[in-house]
XYZ file of C-alpha atoms in Angstrom:
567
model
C 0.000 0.000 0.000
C 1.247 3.575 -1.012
C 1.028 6.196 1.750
C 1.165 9.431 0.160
C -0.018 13.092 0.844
C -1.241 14.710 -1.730
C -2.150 18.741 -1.346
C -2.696 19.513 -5.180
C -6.109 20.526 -6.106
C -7.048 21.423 -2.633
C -9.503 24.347 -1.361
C -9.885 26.395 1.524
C -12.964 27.222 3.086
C -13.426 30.687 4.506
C -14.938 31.604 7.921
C -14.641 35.507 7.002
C -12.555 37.822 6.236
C -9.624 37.247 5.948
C -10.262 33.575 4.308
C -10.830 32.446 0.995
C -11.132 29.360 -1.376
C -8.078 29.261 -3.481
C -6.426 26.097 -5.777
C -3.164 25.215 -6.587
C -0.729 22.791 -7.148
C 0.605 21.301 -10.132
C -1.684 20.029 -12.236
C -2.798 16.203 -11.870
C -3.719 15.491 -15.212
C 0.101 15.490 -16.652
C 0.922 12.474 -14.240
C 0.419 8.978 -15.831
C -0.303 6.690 -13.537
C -2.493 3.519 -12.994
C -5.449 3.687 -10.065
C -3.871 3.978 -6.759
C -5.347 1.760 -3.716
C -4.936 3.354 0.148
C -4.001 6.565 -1.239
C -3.930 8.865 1.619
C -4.687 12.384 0.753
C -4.616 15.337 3.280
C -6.727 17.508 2.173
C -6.722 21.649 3.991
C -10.032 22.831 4.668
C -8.999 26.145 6.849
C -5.294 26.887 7.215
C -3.642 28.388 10.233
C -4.203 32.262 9.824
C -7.669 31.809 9.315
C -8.259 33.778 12.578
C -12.058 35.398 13.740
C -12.432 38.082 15.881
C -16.196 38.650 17.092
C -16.786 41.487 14.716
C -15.954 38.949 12.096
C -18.941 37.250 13.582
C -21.397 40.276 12.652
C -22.751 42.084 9.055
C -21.908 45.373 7.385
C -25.275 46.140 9.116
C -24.602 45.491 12.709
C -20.869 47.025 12.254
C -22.374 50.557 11.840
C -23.432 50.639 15.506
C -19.984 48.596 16.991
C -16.973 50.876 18.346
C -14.048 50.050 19.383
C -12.186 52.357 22.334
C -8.450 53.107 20.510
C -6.556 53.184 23.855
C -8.167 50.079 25.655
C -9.603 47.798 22.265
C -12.720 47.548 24.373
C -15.614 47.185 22.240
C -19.214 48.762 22.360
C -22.609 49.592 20.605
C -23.972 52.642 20.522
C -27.166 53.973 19.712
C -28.972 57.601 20.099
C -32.665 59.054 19.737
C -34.119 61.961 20.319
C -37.612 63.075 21.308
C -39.416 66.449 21.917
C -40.324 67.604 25.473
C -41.779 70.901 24.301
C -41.405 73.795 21.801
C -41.132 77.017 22.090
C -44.658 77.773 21.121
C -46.137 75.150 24.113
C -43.724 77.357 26.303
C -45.187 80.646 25.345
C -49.080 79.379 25.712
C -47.420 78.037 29.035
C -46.282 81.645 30.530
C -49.677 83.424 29.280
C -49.502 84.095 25.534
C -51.799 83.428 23.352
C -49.370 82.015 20.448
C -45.630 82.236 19.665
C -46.745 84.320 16.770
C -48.639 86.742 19.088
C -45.716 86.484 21.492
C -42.810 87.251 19.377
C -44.747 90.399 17.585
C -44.070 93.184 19.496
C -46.122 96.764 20.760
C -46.529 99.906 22.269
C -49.269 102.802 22.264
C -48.873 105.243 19.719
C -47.481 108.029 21.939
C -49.013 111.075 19.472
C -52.004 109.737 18.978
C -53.491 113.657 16.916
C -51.795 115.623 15.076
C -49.061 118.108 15.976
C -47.085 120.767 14.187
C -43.243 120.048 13.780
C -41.436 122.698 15.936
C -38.843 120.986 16.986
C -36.548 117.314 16.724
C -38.483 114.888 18.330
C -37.142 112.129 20.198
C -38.499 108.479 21.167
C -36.311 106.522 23.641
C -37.360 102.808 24.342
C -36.992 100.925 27.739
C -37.793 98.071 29.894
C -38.369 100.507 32.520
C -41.833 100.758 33.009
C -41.337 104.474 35.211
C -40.620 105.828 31.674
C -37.309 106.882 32.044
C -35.816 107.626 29.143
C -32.790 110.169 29.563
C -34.546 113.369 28.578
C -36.285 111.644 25.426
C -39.451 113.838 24.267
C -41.460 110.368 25.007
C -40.638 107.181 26.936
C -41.729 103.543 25.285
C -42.017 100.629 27.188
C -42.312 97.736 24.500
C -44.729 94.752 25.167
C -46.217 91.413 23.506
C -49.115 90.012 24.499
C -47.965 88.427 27.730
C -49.562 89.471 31.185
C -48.967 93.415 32.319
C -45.797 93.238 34.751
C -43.743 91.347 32.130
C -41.690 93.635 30.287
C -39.534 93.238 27.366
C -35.737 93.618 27.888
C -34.243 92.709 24.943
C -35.433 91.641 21.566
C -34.058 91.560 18.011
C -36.333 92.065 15.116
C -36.637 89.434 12.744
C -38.642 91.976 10.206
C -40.591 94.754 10.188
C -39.687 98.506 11.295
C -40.726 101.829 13.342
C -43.397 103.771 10.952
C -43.767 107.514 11.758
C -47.113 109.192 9.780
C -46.900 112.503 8.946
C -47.285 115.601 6.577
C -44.893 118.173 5.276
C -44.479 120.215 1.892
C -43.041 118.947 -1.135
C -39.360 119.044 -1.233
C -38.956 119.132 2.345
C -36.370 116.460 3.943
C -37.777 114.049 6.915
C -35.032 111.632 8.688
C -35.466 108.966 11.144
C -32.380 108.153 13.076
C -32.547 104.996 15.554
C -29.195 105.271 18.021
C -27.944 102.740 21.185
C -29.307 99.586 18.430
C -27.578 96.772 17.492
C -27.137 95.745 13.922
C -25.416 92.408 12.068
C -22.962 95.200 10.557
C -21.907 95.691 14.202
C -22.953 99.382 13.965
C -25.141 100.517 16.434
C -27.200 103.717 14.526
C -29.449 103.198 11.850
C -31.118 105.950 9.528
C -33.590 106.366 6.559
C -33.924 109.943 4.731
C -36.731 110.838 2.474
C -37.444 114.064 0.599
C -40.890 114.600 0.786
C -42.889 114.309 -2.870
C -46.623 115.116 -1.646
C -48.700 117.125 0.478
C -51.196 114.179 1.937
C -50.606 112.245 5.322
C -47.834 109.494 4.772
C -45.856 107.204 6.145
C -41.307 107.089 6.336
C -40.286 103.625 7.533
C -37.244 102.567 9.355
C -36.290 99.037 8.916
C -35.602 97.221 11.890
C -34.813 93.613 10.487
C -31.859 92.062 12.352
C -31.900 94.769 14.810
C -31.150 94.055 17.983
C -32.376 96.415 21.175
C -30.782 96.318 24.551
C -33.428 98.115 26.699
C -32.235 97.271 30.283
C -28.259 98.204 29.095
C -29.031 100.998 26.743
C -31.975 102.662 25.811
C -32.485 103.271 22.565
C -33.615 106.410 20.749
C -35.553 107.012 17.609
C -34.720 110.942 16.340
C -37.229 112.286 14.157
C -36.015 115.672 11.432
C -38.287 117.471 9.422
C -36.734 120.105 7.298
C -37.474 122.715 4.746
C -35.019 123.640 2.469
C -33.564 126.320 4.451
C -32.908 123.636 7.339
C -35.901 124.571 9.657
C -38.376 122.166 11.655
C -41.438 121.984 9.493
C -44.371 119.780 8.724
C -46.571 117.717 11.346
C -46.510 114.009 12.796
C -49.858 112.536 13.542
C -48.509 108.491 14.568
C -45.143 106.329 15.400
C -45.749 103.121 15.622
C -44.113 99.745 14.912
C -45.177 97.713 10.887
C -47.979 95.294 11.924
C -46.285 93.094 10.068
C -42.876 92.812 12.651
C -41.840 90.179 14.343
C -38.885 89.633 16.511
C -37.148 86.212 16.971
C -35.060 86.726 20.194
C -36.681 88.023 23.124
C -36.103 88.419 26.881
C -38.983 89.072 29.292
C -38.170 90.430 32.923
C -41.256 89.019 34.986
C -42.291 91.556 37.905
C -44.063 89.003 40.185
C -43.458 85.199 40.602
C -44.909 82.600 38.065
C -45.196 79.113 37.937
C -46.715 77.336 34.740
C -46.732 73.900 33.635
C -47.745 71.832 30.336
C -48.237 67.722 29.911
C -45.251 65.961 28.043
C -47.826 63.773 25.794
C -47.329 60.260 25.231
C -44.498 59.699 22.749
C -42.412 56.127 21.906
C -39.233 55.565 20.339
C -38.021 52.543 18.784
C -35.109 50.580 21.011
C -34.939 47.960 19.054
C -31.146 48.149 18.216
C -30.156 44.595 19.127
C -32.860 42.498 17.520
C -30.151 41.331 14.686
C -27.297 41.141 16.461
C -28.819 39.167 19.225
C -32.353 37.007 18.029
C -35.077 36.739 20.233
C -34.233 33.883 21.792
C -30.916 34.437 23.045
C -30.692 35.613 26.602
C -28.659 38.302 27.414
C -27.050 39.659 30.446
C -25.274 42.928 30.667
C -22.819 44.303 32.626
C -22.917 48.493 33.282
C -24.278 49.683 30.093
C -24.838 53.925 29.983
C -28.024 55.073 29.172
C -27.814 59.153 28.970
C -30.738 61.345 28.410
C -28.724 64.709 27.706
C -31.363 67.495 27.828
C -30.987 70.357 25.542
C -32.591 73.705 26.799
C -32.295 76.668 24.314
C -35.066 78.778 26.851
C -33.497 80.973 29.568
C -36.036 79.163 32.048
C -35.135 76.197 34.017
C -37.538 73.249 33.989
C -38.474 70.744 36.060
C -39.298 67.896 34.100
C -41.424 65.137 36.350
C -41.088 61.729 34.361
C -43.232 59.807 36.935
C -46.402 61.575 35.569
C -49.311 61.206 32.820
C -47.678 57.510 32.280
C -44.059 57.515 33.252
C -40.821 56.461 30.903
C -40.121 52.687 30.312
C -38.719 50.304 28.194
C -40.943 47.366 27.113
C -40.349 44.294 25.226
C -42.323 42.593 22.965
C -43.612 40.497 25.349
C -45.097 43.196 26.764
C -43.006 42.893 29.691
C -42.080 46.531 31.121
C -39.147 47.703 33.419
C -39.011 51.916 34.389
C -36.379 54.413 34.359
C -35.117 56.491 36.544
C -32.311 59.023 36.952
C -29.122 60.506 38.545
C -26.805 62.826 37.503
C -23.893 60.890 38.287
C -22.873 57.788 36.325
C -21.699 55.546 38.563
C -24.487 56.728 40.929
C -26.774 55.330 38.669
C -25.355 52.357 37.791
C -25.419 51.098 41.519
C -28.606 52.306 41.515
C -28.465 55.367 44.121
C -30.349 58.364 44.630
C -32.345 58.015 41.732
C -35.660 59.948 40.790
C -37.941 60.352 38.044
C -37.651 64.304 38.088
C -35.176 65.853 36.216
C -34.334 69.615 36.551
C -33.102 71.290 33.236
C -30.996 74.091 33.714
C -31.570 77.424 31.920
C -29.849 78.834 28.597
C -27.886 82.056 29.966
C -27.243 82.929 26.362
C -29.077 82.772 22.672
C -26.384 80.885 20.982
C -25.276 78.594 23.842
C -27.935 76.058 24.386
C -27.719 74.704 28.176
C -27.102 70.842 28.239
C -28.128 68.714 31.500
C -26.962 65.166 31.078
C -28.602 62.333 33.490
C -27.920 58.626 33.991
C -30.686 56.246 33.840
C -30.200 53.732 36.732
C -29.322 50.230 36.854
C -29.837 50.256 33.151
C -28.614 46.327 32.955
C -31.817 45.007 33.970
C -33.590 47.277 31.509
C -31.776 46.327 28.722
C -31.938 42.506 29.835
C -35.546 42.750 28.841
C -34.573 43.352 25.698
C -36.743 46.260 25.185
C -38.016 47.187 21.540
C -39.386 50.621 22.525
C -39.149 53.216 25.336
C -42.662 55.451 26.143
C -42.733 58.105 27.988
C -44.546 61.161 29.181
C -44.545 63.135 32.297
C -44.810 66.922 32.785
C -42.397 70.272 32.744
C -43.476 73.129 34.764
C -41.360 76.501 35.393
C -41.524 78.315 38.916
C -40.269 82.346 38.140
C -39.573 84.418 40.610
C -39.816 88.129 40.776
C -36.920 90.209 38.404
C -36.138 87.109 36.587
C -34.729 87.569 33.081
C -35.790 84.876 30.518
C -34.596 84.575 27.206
C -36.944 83.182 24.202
C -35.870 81.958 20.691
C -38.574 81.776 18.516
C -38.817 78.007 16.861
C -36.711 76.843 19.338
C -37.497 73.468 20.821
C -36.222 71.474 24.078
C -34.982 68.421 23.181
C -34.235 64.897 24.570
C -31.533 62.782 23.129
C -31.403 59.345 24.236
C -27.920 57.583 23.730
C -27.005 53.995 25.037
C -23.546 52.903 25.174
C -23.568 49.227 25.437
C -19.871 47.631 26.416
C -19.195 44.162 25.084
C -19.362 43.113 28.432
C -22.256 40.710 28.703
C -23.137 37.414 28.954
C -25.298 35.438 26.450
C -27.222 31.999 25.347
C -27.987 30.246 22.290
C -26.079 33.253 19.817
C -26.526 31.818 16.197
C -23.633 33.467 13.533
C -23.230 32.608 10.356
C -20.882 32.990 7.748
C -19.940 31.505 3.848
C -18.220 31.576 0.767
C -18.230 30.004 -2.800
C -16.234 26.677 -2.802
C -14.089 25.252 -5.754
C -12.115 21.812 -4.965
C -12.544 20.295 -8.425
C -10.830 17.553 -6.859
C -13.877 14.761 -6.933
C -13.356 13.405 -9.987
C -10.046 11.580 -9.063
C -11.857 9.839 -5.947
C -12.679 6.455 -7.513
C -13.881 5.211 -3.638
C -13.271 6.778 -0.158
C -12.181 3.994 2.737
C -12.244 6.466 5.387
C -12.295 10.071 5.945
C -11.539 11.786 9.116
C -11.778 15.741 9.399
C -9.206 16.871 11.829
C -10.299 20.371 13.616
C -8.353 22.561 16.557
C -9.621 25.953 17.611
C -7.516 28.245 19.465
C -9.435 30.888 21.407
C -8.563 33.955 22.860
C -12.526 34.993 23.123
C -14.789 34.219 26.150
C -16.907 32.801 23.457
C -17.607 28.885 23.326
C -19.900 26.756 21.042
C -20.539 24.614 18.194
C -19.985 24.999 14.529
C -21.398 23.195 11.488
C -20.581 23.088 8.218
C -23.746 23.075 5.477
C -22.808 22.361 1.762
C -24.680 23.469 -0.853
C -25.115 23.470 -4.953
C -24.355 27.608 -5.005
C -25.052 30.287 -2.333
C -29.047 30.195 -2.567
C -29.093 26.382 -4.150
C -29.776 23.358 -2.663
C -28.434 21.584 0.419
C -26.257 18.840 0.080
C -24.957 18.543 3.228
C -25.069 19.188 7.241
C -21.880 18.392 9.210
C -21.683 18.925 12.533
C -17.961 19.821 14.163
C -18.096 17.110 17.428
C -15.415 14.441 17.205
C -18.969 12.183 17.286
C -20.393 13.168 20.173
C -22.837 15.621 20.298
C -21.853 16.469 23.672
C -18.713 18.175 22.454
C -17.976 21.303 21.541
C -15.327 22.001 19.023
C -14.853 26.171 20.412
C -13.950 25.940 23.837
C -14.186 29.850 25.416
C -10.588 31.179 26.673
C -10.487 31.307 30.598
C -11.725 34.077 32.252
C -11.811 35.111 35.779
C -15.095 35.282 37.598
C -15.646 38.583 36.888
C -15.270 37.994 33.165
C -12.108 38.874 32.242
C -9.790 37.066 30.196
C -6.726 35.432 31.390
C -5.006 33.476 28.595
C -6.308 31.016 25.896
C -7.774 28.007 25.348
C -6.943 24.786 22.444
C -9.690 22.109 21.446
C -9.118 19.145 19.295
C -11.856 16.488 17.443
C -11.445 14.346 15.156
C -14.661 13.401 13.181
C -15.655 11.085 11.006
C -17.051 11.590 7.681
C -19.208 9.438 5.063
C -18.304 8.939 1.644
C -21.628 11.389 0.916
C -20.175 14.070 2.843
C -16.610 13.986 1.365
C -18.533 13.824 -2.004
C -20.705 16.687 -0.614
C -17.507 18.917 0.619
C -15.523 18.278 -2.927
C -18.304 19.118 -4.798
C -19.862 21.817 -2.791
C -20.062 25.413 -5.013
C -21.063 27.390 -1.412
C -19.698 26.251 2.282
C -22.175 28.197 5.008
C -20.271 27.748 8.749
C -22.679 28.456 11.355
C -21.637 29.144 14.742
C -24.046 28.083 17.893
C -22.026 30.653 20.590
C -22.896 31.252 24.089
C -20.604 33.152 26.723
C -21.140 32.023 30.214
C -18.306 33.474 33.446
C -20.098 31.322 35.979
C -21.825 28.081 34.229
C -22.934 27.563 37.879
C -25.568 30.378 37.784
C -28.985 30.643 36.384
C -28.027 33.595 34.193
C -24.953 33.949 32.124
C -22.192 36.070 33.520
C -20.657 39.048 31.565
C -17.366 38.366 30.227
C -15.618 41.483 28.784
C -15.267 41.086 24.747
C -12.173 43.576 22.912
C -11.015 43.796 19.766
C -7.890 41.864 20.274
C -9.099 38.663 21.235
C -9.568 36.397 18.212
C -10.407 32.523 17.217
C -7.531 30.426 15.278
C -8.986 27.364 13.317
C -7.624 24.774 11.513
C -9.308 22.002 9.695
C -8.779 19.305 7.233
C -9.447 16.303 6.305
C -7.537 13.040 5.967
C -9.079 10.409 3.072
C -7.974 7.190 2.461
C -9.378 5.793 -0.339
C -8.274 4.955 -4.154
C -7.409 7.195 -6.302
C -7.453 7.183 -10.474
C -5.125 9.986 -11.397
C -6.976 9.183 -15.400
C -10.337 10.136 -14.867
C -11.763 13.106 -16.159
C-alpha cells in the first residue's frame, strides 16, 4: 500500500474575512499513472491564519453601531434618539400668551395719537423701565407682547418689520429717522432712513428694523425724528409712530415683575429601542454588565424646567412580550449604575445665552436590567413646569425646541445563550473526480481561542449560495456532547486570562466527502454562548475587545483509491 499526501487541487474554506477558497498545485492530469489503492490524501479545509475576531462574527449592518475604544480595544454599541419635550410655542401658551406668533410680535401705544405741528426734533427713547425713564427723550416707550402686564420686554431683536412715523410736510422738504444705542449684524449701532418729501397728503417714512437688535435694560435706545425745509428749519406735522404690523422679533427676553409658575403635559411619545434584535435574536438571553443610558437634555429657553417623568404615564422600556421595566435618573454615572439616589424628576438648567444652548446630562439607573428585557421601545410622558420668581430675566428663541436625546452605550461586556452566527463563501475543490472510492475520511479540527466565546460549529454544503443543500456536518469528534470552540479562561468577573486549544477528530461518510468536494457554497454556522459562571442561572458578563480572536484549523484526511486518469 502507497502512503502518500497529496495537497494539489485542494480548497480552503473561509470563515470571514480574511479567508478564501483558493487552488493550486501542479496540475494532476500530466501524471500517468495507474489507479492507486490506500491513497492517503490530506486535504486543507482552513489553514492556520484563518483567525475570527467577534466582529468577524457580525454584518456590514450590525458594524455601523460597533466601536471600538483606541486606547483600551474595548468594544461597544452605541445607539442615540431623540424626542421632543416641548417647543417654544407650548412654552409661550405656558407663561400666558396666546401664540408664539402673538408672542414674538411686538407693541406699544402710539405716543401722538393727533396731530401736531413740527417745531422741533423729536425724540423716542425705548426701555424696559416701566417708570418711563428715558434720559430726557421727548417720550418714553415701554415695549410689550401680548404676555400678562408686569412682564416687560428687555431685549429683543427684530426678525422683520420697522418703526413707521405718519406725517405731513411740503413737497421738497427732507424728513429723517435716526434709531441710536441699536444693534445691527454690521456691528454698527445707529441706523437711519432719509426721504425728501414728494406730496402734500398724510404718509408714512419707515425705518427698517430687520436684524436689529435692542438692549433696553443696558441701553436705551432712541428714535430721532427731522423734518426740514429747504432752508434747514423744523417743518411739517406728525400725527402716529408706531411699529409695521407686520414685525416680528425672533429673540426676546422678558423680565417678569411678580413670581410665576406654569406647567404643560409631556404627551405620550415612543421611540423605537430595538437596536439589538439582529445582532442578538429573540431567543438568546442576554445579560449585561454596566451599560450607559444618557438622556442629555438640551434647553435653548433661559427658564429652568423641572421635568417630572413619573407623571401622565411615566418612561419605560418594554419588550415585545409586553413585559415593562421603568427608568429612573441621577446625575452621576456611577451613581446610577449602583442604583443610588435616583428619581424620576429631572431639573433642566436654563440657557444664559441665545447661541449657547444649556445641556443637562442624566444617567438612567441600573440600566442592565432594563436592557436585559430586551426592550423594543421606550414610552414616555410626564410633565415640565417653570416656577419664576420676581426680576427674573428669561430669554426666548422663537422656533426653538427642548430636546431629549437618548444615547445607550452598550460595552461588550455581557453574557449570552444560544447566539446563532453565520458565515460563507463560494467553494471550488474540483478535486472529486479523481476519488474512484473513499475507505475512510476523518476531518481533523483545533480551535484556538482567545474569546470568552464557546460553542458549536457546522458546516452546510450546498449546490451555489441560494441552491440546494447537500450537506449538514456537525464539528463534534462524534459526540454531540462536544464542543469544538472551547471559550478562553476568564476570571469570575469575566475577564480574560489566557487562551484556550480544542481538538476532534470526526468522522465523515463517503456522501459528505462527495458533498464537501463538490460543494459550489460552504455556510459555517456558529451556535455561541458566553457564560463566566456556568454555575448560575443567568450567564455572567465576560468582557469582549477587539484583540481577542479565534484560530482554526481544519482538514481532512481520506484514504481511499485514487485514479489519477479520470476526467
Amino acid at each position: 500500500m502507497l502512503n502518500k499526501k497529496l495537497f494539489s487541487r485542494s480548497g480552503l474554506l473561509a470563515l470571514a474575512v480574511p479567508m478564501f477558497f483558493t487552488s493550486c498545485g501542479p496540475e494532476i492530469g500530466e501524471l500517468e499513472v495507474p489507479p492507486l489503492e490506500g491513497y492517503k490524501i490530506g486535504i486543507p479545509l482552513i489553514n492556520s491564519d484563518s483567525e475570527i475576531g467577534f466582529r468577524d462574527l457580525l454584518s456590514e449592518e450590525d458594524l455601523e453601531d460597533l466601536q471600538t475604544d483606541p486606547v483600551t480595544g474595548d468594544i461597544f454599541f452605541a445607539f442615540e434618539d431623540s424626542f421632543d419635550i416641548a417647543s417654544t410655542n407650548d412654552l409661550v401658551q405656558a407663561f400666558g400668551s396666546a401664540s408664539e406668533d402673538d408672542f414674538f410680535s411686538i407693541n406699544f401705544p402710539n405716543p401722538i395719537p393727533t396731530e401736531i405741528p413740527f417745531l422741533t426734533p423729536i425724540s423716542v427713547g425705548f426701555t424696559a423701565d416701566a417708570t418711563g425713564n428715558c434720559n430726557g427723550a421727548s417720550y418714553c416707550i415701554p415695549l410689550a407682547n401680548d404676555i400678562q402686564d408686569d412682564v416687560a420686554i428687555s431685549y429683543l431683536r427684530f426678525e422683520r418689520g420697522g418703526l413707521q412715523v405718519e406725517y405731513r410736510a411740503s413737497i421738497g422738504d427732507v424728513i429723517t429717522l435716526s434709531m441710536t444705542g441699536v444693534e445691527t449684524a454690521q456691528n454698527t449701532n445707529t441706523i437711519t432712513v432719509t426721504e425728501t418729501v414728494n406730496t402734500t397728503q398724510t404718509t408714512f417714512i419707515t425705518l427698517p428694523l430687520s436684524n436689529v437688535a435692542l438692549d433696553l435694560v443696558n441701553s436705551t435706545p432712541t428714535l430721532s425724528i427731522s423734518i426740514e425745509d429747504g432752508g434747514g428749519n423744523p417743518t411739517g406735522f406728525i400725527s402716529g409712530i408706531e411699529l409695521t404690523p407686520t414685525n416680528t422679533a425672533d429673540r426676546v427676553k422678558l423680565l417678569f415683575g411678580s413670581a410665576l409658575t406654569a406647567s404643560l403635559d409631556i404627551p405620550n411619545e415612543e421611540i423605537d429601542t430595538d437596536y439589538l434584535s439582529d445582532i442578538f435574536p429573540e431567543e438568546a438571553q442576554i445579560n449585561f454588565k454596566s451599560p450607559t443610558v444618557q438622556f442629555r437634555f438640551n434647553n435653548p429657553i433661559g427658564a429652568g424646567i423641572k421635568i417630572d417623568l413619573g407623571k401622565n404615564g411615566g418612561i419605560y422600556g418594554e419588550n415585545i412580550s409586553g413585559e415593562t421595566a421603568p427608568l429612573s435618573f441621577n446625575l452621576d454615572s456611577a451613581s446610577a449604575i449602583e442604583g443610588n439616589s435616583c428619581s424620576q424628576a429631572i431639573d433642566v438648567q436654563a440657557a444664559t445665552d441665545f447661541d449657547q444652548i444649556e445641556v443637562t446630562n442624566v444617567f438612567a439607573c441600573q440600566t442592565a436590567e432594563l436592557l436585559n428585557i430586551r426592550p423594543i421601545k421606550l414610552s414616555y410622558a410626564g410633565e415640565a413646569s417653570y416656577d419664576l420668581q420676581p426680576g427674573d430675566e428669561v430669554l426666548f428663541a422663537k422656533g426653538a425646541e427642548v430636546k431629549a436625546y437618548f444615547s445607550a452605550t452598550i460595552p461588550l461586556y455581557l453574557g449570552f445563550t444560544n447566539m446563532v452566527y453565520e458565515s460563507g463563501a463560494d467553494a471550488d475543490f474540483d478535486f472529486n473526480s479523481e476519488i474512484e472510492a473513499i475507505t475512510s475520511a476523518i476531518l481533523r479540527s483545533e480551535v484556538t481561542n482567545g474569546l470568552p466565546i464557546g460553542g458549536t460549529l457546522k458546516l452546510t454544503t450546498k449546490e451555489s449560495e441560494n441552491g440546494r443543500v447537500t450537506s449538514e456536518i456537525f464539528i463534534n469528534g462524534g459526540n454531540n456532547e462536544n464542543k469544538l470552540i472551547k471559550a478562553a479562561p476568564t476570571t469570575t468577573e469575566g475577564i480574560v486570562t489566557g487562551s484556550s486549544t480544542n481538538y476532534l477528530e470526526t468522522n465523515l461518510s463517503e456522501d459528505q466527502v462527495r458533498a464537501i468536494l463538490n460543494a459550489g457554497y460552504v455556510d459555517i454556522s456558529f451556535e455561541l454562548s458566553a457564560d463566566a459562571d456556568s454555575t448560575t442561572d443567568t450567564p455572567d458578563p465576560v468582557q469582549i475587545t477587539t484583540e481577542q480572536t479565534m484560530r482554526f484549523e481544519m482538514g481532512i484526511l481520506l484514504e481511499g483509491t485514487i485514479n489519477f486518469e479520470s476526467e
